[in-house]
Amino acid sequence: MRRLHGTAGYVVTGLKDTPISTAGLLDERGEPKVALETYRAFNSDTVLLIDWARRRVWQAGGDRPANLDPYNHVGGQAAYPCLLLSHFGKPLPPVLSLRWRLQVADTEQASGQELIDLPQGDPPVFLCQLKIPLPELFAFGSTPKPLPACFEVHLEGHGKPLTSNRWRWQLYPRPEWRMLWQVALYDPSLRFGEWDLEPTVFLPSYMPPTTKTLLLATTLPPWLAEWVAEGGRCVVWLPPLRQHTVSLPFWREATHQFLPHRFWEQLGFMPDHLGQLPHS
């Protein structure tokens, strides 16, 4: 919202939850559903924004967007976030100090500081592009696994804090492509057409693969559940989604609370953080 020139603001359609709508900013008791610091991160006069370089890929008939995932990164590489500033109000100091740090699994891994001459122009203005080294996940254990990361930025002027923001990332182990298992493809509808990835085993409908094979399936064969229960690994591709979902009402403008659950803990989010994660 703050990154787009054409967006002048937003409308709150419901301040408080009602029996037929939980889209309010306040719950049924009139208490805030999201911490005020979370709103200040995007609703203050001065807001730090993050953006990423745009990429394209050439396909038959022209080029297409091929932008990087802004939230999921591979360890052992570097991330290159662009920092922007959206400011309305009194003029800011001409020279700003920007401090950043990266925490992985609650441990600081990298930090830095930049002195920036405040650019002129309509907000948001470009401040700088950073190079953030991402650690190899082998340093966190013999068997690497995805870990949560937090990228935090603070902006100061004349030695006084102006604003800050943070973004949650997920880091993944670097893929060892040469160590991948053999791929088995179960595709009776021929959705993948001329699949030529090696090594690939093409399965008939009546024969499951061995448990040491990674299976890619475009439908649900009768033997799949038992095969997975015995240790098989499978990715099921089910397009189009309307064949496997049920259309139900959904509130577009809503504030939701993430309550403590085992699922969030497995993703690395601790219960005391869940109430501060807005989703709409």
Short mmCIF file of N, CA, C and O in Angstrom, two decimals, residues 7 20 28-29 57 97 106 121 140-141:
data_model
loop_
_atom_site.label_atom_id
_atom_site.label_comp_id
_atom_site.label_asym_id
_atom_site.label_seq_id
_atom_site.Cartn_x
_atom_site.Cartn_y
_atom_site.Cartn_z
N THR A 7 -1.97 4.86 -4.44
CA THR A 7 -2.76 4.51 -3.27
C THR A 7 -2.73 5.65 -2.26
O THR A 7 -1.67 5.99 -1.73
N ILE A 20 -21.53 -11.93 13.15
CA ILE A 20 -21.51 -12.46 11.78
C ILE A 20 -20.25 -12.04 11.02
O ILE A 20 -20.09 -12.41 9.86
N GLU A 28 -14.47 -8.76 20.15
CA GLU A 28 -15.80 -8.49 20.68
C GLU A 28 -15.77 -7.76 22.02
O GLU A 28 -16.76 -7.17 22.45
N ARG A 29 -14.61 -7.78 22.69
CA ARG A 29 -14.47 -7.06 23.97
C ARG A 29 -13.93 -5.65 23.78
O ARG A 29 -13.76 -4.92 24.75
N VAL A 57 12.18 -13.62 -17.84
CA VAL A 57 12.67 -14.82 -18.51
C VAL A 57 12.01 -14.87 -19.88
O VAL A 57 10.84 -14.52 -20.05
N SER A 97 21.06 7.63 8.99
CA SER A 97 21.87 6.46 9.36
C SER A 97 20.95 5.24 9.38
O SER A 97 19.92 5.23 10.07
N ASP A 106 16.95 -16.94 16.24
CA ASP A 106 17.17 -16.09 17.40
C ASP A 106 18.65 -15.81 17.67
O ASP A 106 19.01 -15.39 18.78
N GLY A 121 12.14 13.71 -3.98
CA GLY A 121 11.13 13.17 -4.86
C GLY A 121 9.91 12.71 -4.10
O GLY A 121 9.86 12.74 -2.86
N PHE A 140 24.11 -25.18 11.80
CA PHE A 140 23.12 -25.31 12.87
C PHE A 140 22.82 -26.78 13.21
O PHE A 140 21.90 -27.07 13.95
N GLY A 141 23.58 -27.72 12.66
CA GLY A 141 23.34 -29.13 12.94
C GLY A 141 23.84 -30.00 11.80
O GLY A 141 24.07 -29.54 10.69
#
